[in-house]
PDB file of C-alpha atoms in Angstrom:
ATOM      1  CA  MET A 132     114.422 123.554  88.082  1.00  0.00           C
ATOM      2  CA  SER A 133     112.704 122.558  91.323  1.00  0.00           C
ATOM      3  CA  LYS A 134     111.071 125.309  93.364  1.00  0.00           C
ATOM      4  CA  LEU A 135     111.443 123.498  96.666  1.00  0.00           C
ATOM      5  CA  LEU A 136     112.201 125.525  99.751  1.00  0.00           C
ATOM      6  CA  SER A 137     115.099 124.725 102.060  1.00  0.00           C
ATOM      7  CA  PRO A 138     114.563 122.130 104.821  1.00  0.00           C
ATOM      8  CA  ALA A 139     114.865 124.867 107.462  1.00  0.00           C
ATOM      9  CA  THR A 140     111.990 126.778 105.863  1.00  0.00           C
ATOM     10  CA  ILE A 141     109.840 123.672 105.441  1.00  0.00           C
ATOM     11  CA  LEU A 142     110.420 122.486 109.010  1.00  0.00           C
ATOM     12  CA  ALA A 143     109.334 125.903 110.259  1.00  0.00           C
ATOM     13  CA  ILE A 144     105.814 125.039 109.037  1.00  0.00           C
ATOM     14  CA  ARG A 145     104.276 123.433 112.122  1.00  0.00           C
ATOM     15  CA  ASP A 146     101.384 121.822 110.240  1.00  0.00           C
ATOM     16  CA  ILE A 147     103.083 118.762 108.776  1.00  0.00           C
ATOM     17  CA  GLN A 148     100.366 118.162 106.173  1.00  0.00           C
ATOM     18  CA  LEU A 149     100.637 121.740 104.959  1.00  0.00           C
ATOM     19  CA  ALA A 150     104.412 121.371 104.824  1.00  0.00           C
ATOM     20  CA  ALA A 151     104.080 118.162 102.793  1.00  0.00           C
ATOM     21  CA  ARG A 152     101.702 119.855 100.357  1.00  0.00           C
ATOM     22  CA  THR A 153     104.132 122.771 100.001  1.00  0.00           C
ATOM     23  CA  VAL A 154     107.028 120.419  99.237  1.00  0.00           C
ATOM     24  CA  VAL A 155     105.088 118.335  96.706  1.00  0.00           C
ATOM     25  CA  ASP A 156     103.414 121.298  94.984  1.00  0.00           C
ATOM     26  CA  GLY A 157     106.792 122.993  94.581  1.00  0.00           C
ATOM     27  CA  PHE A 158     108.314 119.790  93.244  1.00  0.00           C
ATOM     28  CA  LEU A 159     105.536 119.164  90.724  1.00  0.00           C
ATOM     29  CA  THR A 160     105.621 122.765  89.579  1.00  0.00           C
ATOM     30  CA  GLY A 161     109.340 122.479  88.959  1.00  0.00           C
ATOM     31  CA  MET A 162     108.877 119.199  87.102  1.00  0.00           C
ATOM     32  CA  HIS A 163     106.008 120.535  84.943  1.00  0.00           C
ATOM     33  CA  ALA A 164     103.054 119.225  86.892  1.00  0.00           C
ATOM     34  CA  SER A 165     100.976 118.490  83.829  1.00  0.00           C
ATOM     35  CA  ARG A 166     103.443 115.756  82.856  1.00  0.00           C
ATOM     36  CA  MET A 167     104.065 114.392  86.331  1.00  0.00           C
ATOM     37  CA  LYS A 168     100.503 113.866  87.521  1.00  0.00           C
ATOM     38  CA  GLY A 169      99.483 110.260  87.205  1.00  0.00           C
ATOM     39  CA  VAL A 170     103.011 108.924  86.663  1.00  0.00           C
ATOM     40  CA  GLY A 171     102.789 105.213  85.966  1.00  0.00           C
ATOM     41  CA  LEU A 172      99.059 105.176  85.356  1.00  0.00           C
ATOM     42  CA  GLU A 173      98.550 103.609  81.944  1.00  0.00           C
ATOM     43  CA  PHE A 174      94.962 103.427  80.743  1.00  0.00           C
ATOM     44  CA  SER A 175      93.803 100.024  79.549  1.00  0.00           C
ATOM     45  CA  GLN A 176      89.999 100.033  79.270  1.00  0.00           C
ATOM     46  CA  TYR A 177      86.754 101.236  80.774  1.00  0.00           C
ATOM     47  CA  ARG A 178      84.314  99.136  82.736  1.00  0.00           C
ATOM     48  CA  SER A 179      80.948  99.860  84.317  1.00  0.00           C
ATOM     49  CA  TYR A 180      80.974 101.474  87.724  1.00  0.00           C
ATOM     50  CA  GLN A 181      80.323  99.137  90.673  1.00  0.00           C
ATOM     51  CA  PRO A 182      78.929 100.341  94.031  1.00  0.00           C
ATOM     52  CA  SER A 183      82.182  99.433  95.825  1.00  0.00           C
ATOM     53  CA  ASP A 184      84.406 101.478  93.475  1.00  0.00           C
ATOM     54  CA  ASP A 185      86.111 104.655  94.621  1.00  0.00           C
ATOM     55  CA  LEU A 186      84.274 107.689  93.189  1.00  0.00           C
ATOM     56  CA  ARG A 187      87.632 109.285  92.371  1.00  0.00           C
ATOM     57  CA  TRP A 188      88.071 106.868  89.471  1.00  0.00           C
ATOM     58  CA  LEU A 189      84.843 107.871  87.719  1.00  0.00           C
ATOM     59  CA  ASP A 190      85.437 109.236  84.228  1.00  0.00           C
ATOM     60  CA  TRP A 191      83.139 112.245  83.985  1.00  0.00           C
ATOM     61  CA  LYS A 192      83.871 112.843  80.301  1.00  0.00           C
ATOM     62  CA  MET A 193      82.585 109.355  79.507  1.00  0.00           C
ATOM     63  CA  TYR A 194      79.524 110.072  81.646  1.00  0.00           C
ATOM     64  CA  ALA A 195      78.872 113.299  79.682  1.00  0.00           C
ATOM     65  CA  ARG A 196      79.068 111.407  76.398  1.00  0.00           C
ATOM     66  CA  SER A 197      77.109 108.283  77.370  1.00  0.00           C
ATOM     67  CA  ASP A 198      75.038 109.273  80.432  1.00  0.00           C
ATOM     68  CA  ARG A 199      76.469 106.150  82.121  1.00  0.00           C
ATOM     69  CA  TYR A 200      79.085 105.755  84.841  1.00  0.00           C
ATOM     70  CA  TYR A 201      82.454 104.239  83.876  1.00  0.00           C
ATOM     71  CA  VAL A 202      85.783 103.846  85.630  1.00  0.00           C
ATOM     72  CA  ARG A 203      89.251 103.408  84.178  1.00  0.00           C
ATOM     73  CA  GLN A 204      90.044  99.789  84.960  1.00  0.00           C
ATOM     74  CA  SER A 205      93.827 100.162  85.014  1.00  0.00           C
ATOM     75  CA  GLU A 206      93.711 102.899  87.638  1.00  0.00           C
ATOM     76  CA  ILE A 207      91.625 100.773  89.981  1.00  0.00           C
ATOM     77  CA  GLU A 208      93.282  97.424  89.549  1.00  0.00           C
ATOM     78  CA  THR A 209      96.970  98.346  89.526  1.00  0.00           C
ATOM     79  CA  SER A 210      97.221 100.539  92.615  1.00  0.00           C
ATOM     80  CA  ILE A 211     100.209 100.023  94.888  1.00  0.00           C
ATOM     81  CA  ASP A 212     100.689  99.807  98.624  1.00  0.00           C
ATOM     82  CA  ILE A 213     103.363 102.269  99.772  1.00  0.00           C
ATOM     83  CA  GLN A 214     104.980 101.556 103.147  1.00  0.00           C
ATOM     84  CA  VAL A 215     107.170 104.263 104.683  1.00  0.00           C
ATOM     85  CA  VAL A 216     109.492 102.930 107.409  1.00  0.00           C
ATOM     86  CA  ILE A 217     111.348 105.327 109.718  1.00  0.00           C
ATOM     87  CA  ASP A 218     114.326 104.486 111.892  1.00  0.00           C
ATOM     88  CA  ALA A 219     113.500 106.540 115.004  1.00  0.00           C
ATOM     89  CA  SER A 220     116.306 105.222 117.191  1.00  0.00           C
ATOM     90  CA  ASN A 221     118.347 107.550 119.383  1.00  0.00           C
ATOM     91  CA  SER A 222     120.953 108.487 116.774  1.00  0.00           C
ATOM     92  CA  MET A 223     118.214 110.158 114.730  1.00  0.00           C
ATOM     93  CA  GLN A 224     118.243 112.979 117.327  1.00  0.00           C
ATOM     94  CA  HIS A 225     121.461 114.281 115.753  1.00  0.00           C
ATOM     95  CA  THR A 226     120.953 117.952 114.905  1.00  0.00           C
ATOM     96  CA  GLU A 227     122.793 120.383 112.652  1.00  0.00           C
ATOM     97  CA  GLY A 228     121.783 123.965 111.975  1.00  0.00           C
ATOM     98  CA  GLY A 229     118.579 123.469 113.919  1.00  0.00           C
ATOM     99  CA  ILE A 230     117.542 120.469 111.765  1.00  0.00           C
ATOM    100  CA  SER A 231     117.413 117.036 113.376  1.00  0.00           C
ATOM    101  CA  LYS A 232     117.472 113.802 111.436  1.00  0.00           C
ATOM    102  CA  ILE A 233     114.156 112.710 112.931  1.00  0.00           C
ATOM    103  CA  ASP A 234     112.448 115.957 111.900  1.00  0.00           C
ATOM    104  CA  TYR A 235     113.835 115.687 108.365  1.00  0.00           C
ATOM    105  CA  ALA A 236     112.636 112.075 108.283  1.00  0.00           C
ATOM    106  CA  ARG A 237     109.139 113.013 109.495  1.00  0.00           C
ATOM    107  CA  TYR A 238     108.675 115.765 106.918  1.00  0.00           C
ATOM    108  CA  LEU A 239     110.146 113.658 104.123  1.00  0.00           C
ATOM    109  CA  ALA A 240     107.781 110.806 105.039  1.00  0.00           C
ATOM    110  CA  ALA A 241     104.839 113.241 105.074  1.00  0.00           C
ATOM    111  CA  SER A 242     105.793 114.528 101.617  1.00  0.00           C
ATOM    112  CA  LEU A 243     106.112 111.021 100.196  1.00  0.00           C
ATOM    113  CA  GLY A 244     102.767 110.082 101.755  1.00  0.00           C
ATOM    114  CA  TYR A 245     101.090 113.145 100.280  1.00  0.00           C
ATOM    115  CA  LEU A 246     102.539 112.372  96.836  1.00  0.00           C
ATOM    116  CA  SER A 247     101.465 108.714  96.944  1.00  0.00           C
ATOM    117  CA  HIS A 248      97.968 109.753  98.056  1.00  0.00           C
ATOM    118  CA  LEU A 249      97.759 112.061  95.032  1.00  0.00           C
ATOM    119  CA  GLN A 250      98.544 109.013  92.915  1.00  0.00           C
ATOM    120  CA  GLY A 251      95.567 107.209  94.467  1.00  0.00           C
ATOM    121  CA  ASP A 252      97.662 104.575  96.239  1.00  0.00           C
ATOM    122  CA  ALA A 253      97.378 103.166  99.738  1.00  0.00           C
ATOM    123  CA  THR A 254      99.994 104.590 102.104  1.00  0.00           C
ATOM    124  CA  GLY A 255     101.195 103.016 105.342  1.00  0.00           C
ATOM    125  CA  LEU A 256     103.680 103.945 108.046  1.00  0.00           C
ATOM    126  CA  ALA A 257     105.999 102.019 110.341  1.00  0.00           C
ATOM    127  CA  ALA A 258     108.434 103.411 112.893  1.00  0.00           C
ATOM    128  CA  ILE A 259     111.145 101.863 115.061  1.00  0.00           C
ATOM    129  CA  SER A 260     111.465 103.726 118.354  1.00  0.00           C
ATOM    130  CA  ASN A 261     112.607 102.656 121.832  1.00  0.00           C
ATOM    131  CA  GLY A 262     113.013  99.073 120.634  1.00  0.00           C
ATOM    132  CA  ASP A 263     109.388  98.821 119.510  1.00  0.00           C
ATOM    133  CA  ILE A 264     107.758  98.795 116.084  1.00  0.00           C
ATOM    134  CA  THR A 265     104.539 100.722 115.509  1.00  0.00           C
ATOM    135  CA  THR A 266     102.650 100.332 112.265  1.00  0.00           C
ATOM    136  CA  LEU A 267      99.786 101.984 110.440  1.00  0.00           C
ATOM    137  CA  ALA A 268      98.317  99.778 107.735  1.00  0.00           C
ATOM    138  CA  ALA A 269      98.300 101.141 104.179  1.00  0.00           C
ATOM    139  CA  ARG A 270      94.965 102.654 103.134  1.00  0.00           C
ATOM    140  CA  ARG A 271      93.738 105.261 100.643  1.00  0.00           C
ATOM    141  CA  GLU A 272      91.032 107.210 102.476  1.00  0.00           C
ATOM    142  CA  ALA A 273      91.527 110.865 103.393  1.00  0.00           C
ATOM    143  CA  SER A 274      90.655 110.035 107.008  1.00  0.00           C
ATOM    144  CA  HIS A 275      93.498 107.512 107.020  1.00  0.00           C
ATOM    145  CA  MET A 276      95.941 110.149 105.769  1.00  0.00           C
ATOM    146  CA  ALA A 277      94.919 112.354 108.700  1.00  0.00           C
ATOM    147  CA  ARG A 278      96.045 109.520 111.013  1.00  0.00           C
ATOM    148  CA  PHE A 279      99.216 109.137 108.937  1.00  0.00           C
ATOM    149  CA  TYR A 280     100.165 112.795 109.491  1.00  0.00           C
ATOM    150  CA  TYR A 281      99.179 112.629 113.164  1.00  0.00           C
ATOM    151  CA  GLN A 282     101.454 109.640 113.782  1.00  0.00           C
ATOM    152  CA  LEU A 283     104.334 111.503 112.137  1.00  0.00           C
ATOM    153  CA  GLU A 284     103.704 114.590 114.262  1.00  0.00           C
ATOM    154  CA  GLN A 285     103.866 112.460 117.427  1.00  0.00           C
ATOM    155  CA  LEU A 286     106.964 110.481 116.435  1.00  0.00           C
ATOM    156  CA  GLN A 287     110.039 111.034 118.617  1.00  0.00           C
ATOM    157  CA  ALA A 288     113.466 109.435 118.356  1.00  0.00           C
ATOM    158  CA  GLY A 289     114.765 107.310 121.217  1.00  0.00           C
ATOM    159  CA  GLY A 290     116.200 103.970 122.271  1.00  0.00           C
ATOM    160  CA  ARG A 291     117.935 101.350 120.200  1.00  0.00           C
ATOM    161  CA  LEU A 292     116.966  99.249 117.230  1.00  0.00           C
ATOM    162  CA  PRO A 293     115.584  95.794 118.111  1.00  0.00           C
ATOM    163  CA  GLU A 294     118.168  93.055 117.585  1.00  0.00           C
ATOM    164  CA  GLN A 295     115.749  90.771 115.737  1.00  0.00           C
ATOM    165  CA  ALA A 296     112.978  92.549 113.886  1.00  0.00           C
ATOM    166  CA  SER A 297     110.850  90.471 111.540  1.00  0.00           C
ATOM    167  CA  SER A 298     110.183  92.090 108.187  1.00  0.00           C
ATOM    168  CA  THR A 299     106.536  90.981 108.464  1.00  0.00           C
ATOM    169  CA  SER A 300     106.154  93.249 111.518  1.00  0.00           C
ATOM    170  CA  PHE A 301     106.295  96.291 109.244  1.00  0.00           C
ATOM    171  CA  THR A 302     103.540  95.361 106.810  1.00  0.00           C
ATOM    172  CA  THR A 303      99.981  94.355 107.606  1.00  0.00           C
ATOM    173  CA  GLY A 304      97.202  93.000 105.442  1.00  0.00           C
ATOM    174  CA  PRO A 305      97.435  90.476 102.603  1.00  0.00           C
ATOM    175  CA  HIS A 306     100.846  89.636 101.224  1.00  0.00           C
ATOM    176  CA  LYS A 307     101.502  91.628  98.077  1.00  0.00           C
ATOM    177  CA  ARG A 308     104.399  93.392  96.457  1.00  0.00           C
ATOM    178  CA  ARG A 309     104.917  96.827  97.974  1.00  0.00           C
ATOM    179  CA  LEU A 310     107.095  99.849  97.469  1.00  0.00           C
ATOM    180  CA  ILE A 311     108.959 100.232 100.764  1.00  0.00           C
ATOM    181  CA  VAL A 312     110.726 103.492 101.583  1.00  0.00           C
ATOM    182  CA  PHE A 313     113.182 103.131 104.481  1.00  0.00           C
ATOM    183  CA  ILE A 314     114.503 106.353 106.076  1.00  0.00           C
ATOM    184  CA  THR A 315     117.517 105.901 108.374  1.00  0.00           C
ATOM    185  CA  ASP A 316     121.020 107.093 109.241  1.00  0.00           C
ATOM    186  CA  PHE A 317     122.340 103.510 109.024  1.00  0.00           C
ATOM    187  CA  TYR A 318     123.790 103.576 112.533  1.00  0.00           C
ATOM    188  CA  GLU A 319     123.330 100.056 113.889  1.00  0.00           C
ATOM    189  CA  HIS A 320     124.924  97.662 116.368  1.00  0.00           C
ATOM    190  CA  ASN A 321     124.765  94.281 114.738  1.00  0.00           C
ATOM    191  CA  ALA A 322     123.587  94.767 111.138  1.00  0.00           C
ATOM    192  CA  GLU A 323     119.933  95.095 112.232  1.00  0.00           C
ATOM    193  CA  ILE A 324     119.085  97.535 109.439  1.00  0.00           C
ATOM    194  CA  MET A 325     120.865  95.551 106.740  1.00  0.00           C
ATOM    195  CA  ARG A 326     119.150  92.311 107.724  1.00  0.00           C
ATOM    196  CA  LEU A 327     115.776  94.015 107.625  1.00  0.00           C
ATOM    197  CA  LEU A 328     116.377  95.581 104.204  1.00  0.00           C
ATOM    198  CA  ASP A 329     117.664  92.257 102.876  1.00  0.00           C
ATOM    199  CA  ALA A 330     114.476  90.583 104.101  1.00  0.00           C
ATOM    200  CA  PHE A 331     112.268  93.179 102.388  1.00  0.00           C
ATOM    201  CA  ALA A 332     114.101  92.609  99.107  1.00  0.00           C
ATOM    202  CA  ALA A 333     113.920  88.811  99.482  1.00  0.00           C
ATOM    203  CA  MET A 334     110.130  89.096  99.828  1.00  0.00           C
ATOM    204  CA  GLY A 335     109.984  90.695  96.378  1.00  0.00           C
ATOM    205  CA  HIS A 336     109.283  94.262  97.492  1.00  0.00           C
ATOM    206  CA  GLU A 337     110.704  97.275  95.675  1.00  0.00           C
ATOM    207  CA  VAL A 338     112.889  98.985  98.294  1.00  0.00           C
ATOM    208  CA  ILE A 339     114.342 102.494  98.501  1.00  0.00           C
ATOM    209  CA  ALA A 340     116.788 103.346 101.306  1.00  0.00           C
ATOM    210  CA  PHE A 341     117.295 107.021 102.134  1.00  0.00           C
ATOM    211  CA  HIS A 342     120.441 107.656 104.180  1.00  0.00           C
ATOM    212  CA  LEU A 343     120.217 110.854 106.251  1.00  0.00           C
ATOM    213  CA  ALA A 344     123.467 112.591 107.203  1.00  0.00           C
ATOM    214  CA  GLY A 345     124.569 116.059 108.226  1.00  0.00           C
ATOM    215  CA  GLU A 346     127.329 117.916 106.425  1.00  0.00           C
ATOM    216  CA  GLN A 347     129.314 118.451 109.644  1.00  0.00           C
ATOM    217  CA  GLU A 348     128.831 114.800 110.508  1.00  0.00           C
ATOM    218  CA  GLN A 349     130.351 113.724 107.204  1.00  0.00           C
ATOM    219  CA  ALA A 350     133.292 116.125 107.443  1.00  0.00           C
ATOM    220  CA  ALA A 351     134.129 115.600 111.154  1.00  0.00           C
ATOM    221  CA  GLN A 352     133.704 119.294 111.878  1.00  0.00           C
ATOM    222  CA  PHE A 353     134.018 119.175 115.665  1.00  0.00           C
ATOM    223  CA  ASN A 354     135.554 122.637 116.155  1.00  0.00           C
ATOM    224  CA  GLY A 355     134.509 124.193 119.441  1.00  0.00           C
ATOM    225  CA  PHE A 356     133.481 120.853 121.020  1.00  0.00           C
ATOM    226  CA  GLN A 357     135.361 119.136 123.840  1.00  0.00           C
ATOM    227  CA  ALA A 358     133.590 115.805 123.398  1.00  0.00           C
ATOM    228  CA  VAL A 359     131.096 114.008 121.189  1.00  0.00           C
ATOM    229  CA  GLU A 360     128.516 111.415 122.270  1.00  0.00           C
ATOM    230  CA  ASP A 361     127.411 108.305 120.409  1.00  0.00           C
ATOM    231  CA  LEU A 362     123.641 108.765 120.569  1.00  0.00           C
ATOM    232  CA  GLU A 363     123.042 105.042 120.031  1.00  0.00           C
ATOM    233  CA  THR A 364     125.269 103.754 122.849  1.00  0.00           C
ATOM    234  CA  GLY A 365     125.779 106.817 125.052  1.00  0.00           C
ATOM    235  CA  GLU A 366     129.558 106.422 124.734  1.00  0.00           C
ATOM    236  CA  VAL A 367     131.429 109.743 125.029  1.00  0.00           C
ATOM    237  CA  LEU A 368     134.604 110.462 123.072  1.00  0.00           C
ATOM    238  CA  GLN A 369     136.818 113.217 124.453  1.00  0.00           C
ATOM    239  CA  LEU A 370     138.268 115.478 121.757  1.00  0.00           C
ATOM    240  CA  ASP A 371     141.849 116.572 122.300  1.00  0.00           C
ATOM    241  CA  GLY A 372     142.516 118.078 118.904  1.00  0.00           C
ATOM    242  CA  SER A 373     143.838 114.811 117.545  1.00  0.00           C
ATOM    243  CA  VAL A 374     140.824 114.061 115.324  1.00  0.00           C
ATOM    244  CA  ASP A 375     142.164 113.830 111.787  1.00  0.00           C
ATOM    245  CA  ALA A 376     139.419 115.183 109.549  1.00  0.00           C
ATOM    246  CA  THR A 377     141.003 113.683 106.452  1.00  0.00           C
ATOM    247  CA  ARG A 378     141.173 110.190 107.927  1.00  0.00           C
ATOM    248  CA  PHE A 379     137.651 110.563 109.265  1.00  0.00           C
ATOM    249  CA  ALA A 380     136.374 111.599 105.837  1.00  0.00           C
ATOM    250  CA  GLN A 381     138.100 108.567 104.301  1.00  0.00           C
ATOM    251  CA  ALA A 382     136.520 106.280 106.910  1.00  0.00           C
ATOM    252  CA  TRP A 383     133.118 107.863 106.269  1.00  0.00           C
ATOM    253  CA  GLN A 384     133.504 107.334 102.527  1.00  0.00           C
ATOM    254  CA  ALA A 385     134.447 103.702 103.075  1.00  0.00           C
ATOM    255  CA  PHE A 386     131.414 103.227 105.339  1.00  0.00           C
ATOM    256  CA  THR A 387     128.966 104.707 102.830  1.00  0.00           C
ATOM    257  CA  ASN A 388     130.568 102.819  99.937  1.00  0.00           C
ATOM    258  CA  ASN A 389     130.090  99.532 101.826  1.00  0.00           C
ATOM    259  CA  VAL A 390     126.453 100.377 102.543  1.00  0.00           C
ATOM    260  CA  ARG A 391     125.816 101.347  98.923  1.00  0.00           C
ATOM    261  CA  ARG A 392     127.573  98.267  97.529  1.00  0.00           C
ATOM    262  CA  HIS A 393     125.681  95.875  99.786  1.00  0.00           C
ATOM    263  CA  LEU A 394     122.303  97.383  98.923  1.00  0.00           C
ATOM    264  CA  LEU A 395     122.961  97.477  95.193  1.00  0.00           C
ATOM    265  CA  GLU A 396     123.841  93.779  95.311  1.00  0.00           C
ATOM    266  CA  LYS A 397     120.346  93.220  96.743  1.00  0.00           C
ATOM    267  CA  ASN A 398     118.716  95.475  94.103  1.00  0.00           C
ATOM    268  CA  ILE A 399     117.878  98.050  96.767  1.00  0.00           C
ATOM    269  CA  HIS A 400     118.059 101.681  95.681  1.00  0.00           C
ATOM    270  CA  TYR A 401     120.353 103.803  97.892  1.00  0.00           C
ATOM    271  CA  ARG A 402     120.412 107.575  98.165  1.00  0.00           C
ATOM    272  CA  MET A 403     122.268 109.758 100.677  1.00  0.00           C
ATOM    273  CA  LEU A 404     120.377 112.900 101.665  1.00  0.00           C
ATOM    274  CA  SER A 405     122.009 115.826 103.407  1.00  0.00           C
ATOM    275  CA  LEU A 406     120.008 117.486 106.175  1.00  0.00           C
ATOM    276  CA  GLN A 407     120.761 120.794 104.498  1.00  0.00           C
ATOM    277  CA  SER A 408     119.438 119.760 101.062  1.00  0.00           C
ATOM    278  CA  PRO A 409     115.870 120.069  99.698  1.00  0.00           C
ATOM    279  CA  MET A 410     113.865 116.878  99.278  1.00  0.00           C
ATOM    280  CA  ASP A 411     113.440 116.963  95.498  1.00  0.00           C
ATOM    281  CA  MET A 412     115.983 114.187  94.852  1.00  0.00           C
ATOM    282  CA  ALA A 413     114.089 111.869  97.201  1.00  0.00           C
ATOM    283  CA  LEU A 414     110.792 112.655  95.440  1.00  0.00           C
ATOM    284  CA  ARG A 415     112.400 111.977  92.050  1.00  0.00           C
ATOM    285  CA  ASP A 416     113.702 108.617  93.266  1.00  0.00           C
ATOM    286  CA  PHE A 417     110.287 107.770  94.648  1.00  0.00           C
ATOM    287  CA  LEU A 418     108.528 108.470  91.354  1.00  0.00           C
ATOM    288  CA  LEU A 419     111.169 106.553  89.408  1.00  0.00           C
ATOM    289  CA  HIS A 420     110.647 103.398  91.438  1.00  0.00           C
ATOM    290  CA  TYR A 421     106.907 103.995  91.634  1.00  0.00           C
ATOM    291  CA  SER A 422     106.826 103.835  87.848  1.00  0.00           C
ATOM    292  CA  LYS A 423     109.060 100.749  87.871  1.00  0.00           C
ATOM    293  CA  ILE A 424     106.757  98.735  90.112  1.00  0.00           C
ATOM    294  CA  ARG A 425     103.683  99.738  88.034  1.00  0.00           C
ATOM    295  CA  ARG A 426     105.104  98.239  84.869  1.00  0.00           C
TER     296      ARG A 426
END
């Protein structure tokens, strides 16, 4: 059983790195940390240490036995680039119970980054906000992770998604297969998100799509409101009591089923995450596909 705290409790921690560590430590404790550490790392053979190697991969037990420095070759040569992509368009400002989609996305991204860093993999970040794409190239160093958390702390939702966003704009460095985690609410104007995810999959990347949604949003619970605003377009819908919650729920189900079906056809993993739910399911999905790409 996971020991994760609720999103409201986690988001109350202002230090996003500390919050990420709290989420991941609770998750690993609940999953028996001794079994989860190093998921996907399969030892193949030792080789002599080279000056350019990361000191973290030194095997100190081998050094104690042989008085020579060795590294585990598999751990060095099969590391993965993780790229976290956040939809920070205006609709991600939607808030329920004091939790906004963009805040949930930021803390989820921080937790995934912290977990991937524990695995020794390079972690990058990309965000779509106000029609622009900002990227942070994937790297492993602790100093890089400090920049990763800083960028997340500064990220604010606003504007619209760009109509034509090239998938290559989100990844920098040499072309290689990556694990791409896309966090979004799937509100788009002209299939911008779907085209982007399709392009990632076509490039051979392993892709996970996390769909953020509030419980009230899914159930059309508009009691006490006279109008609702489309945060993407600014369009205002006056509520006159005629909103049929049942029909809305059916339309919502059809929408999510279409999203899920399309992504599964492209071999993209889809998971809906409620703003009121802990992040353990997302971390489980991440480790599952992390292990898949390592094989």
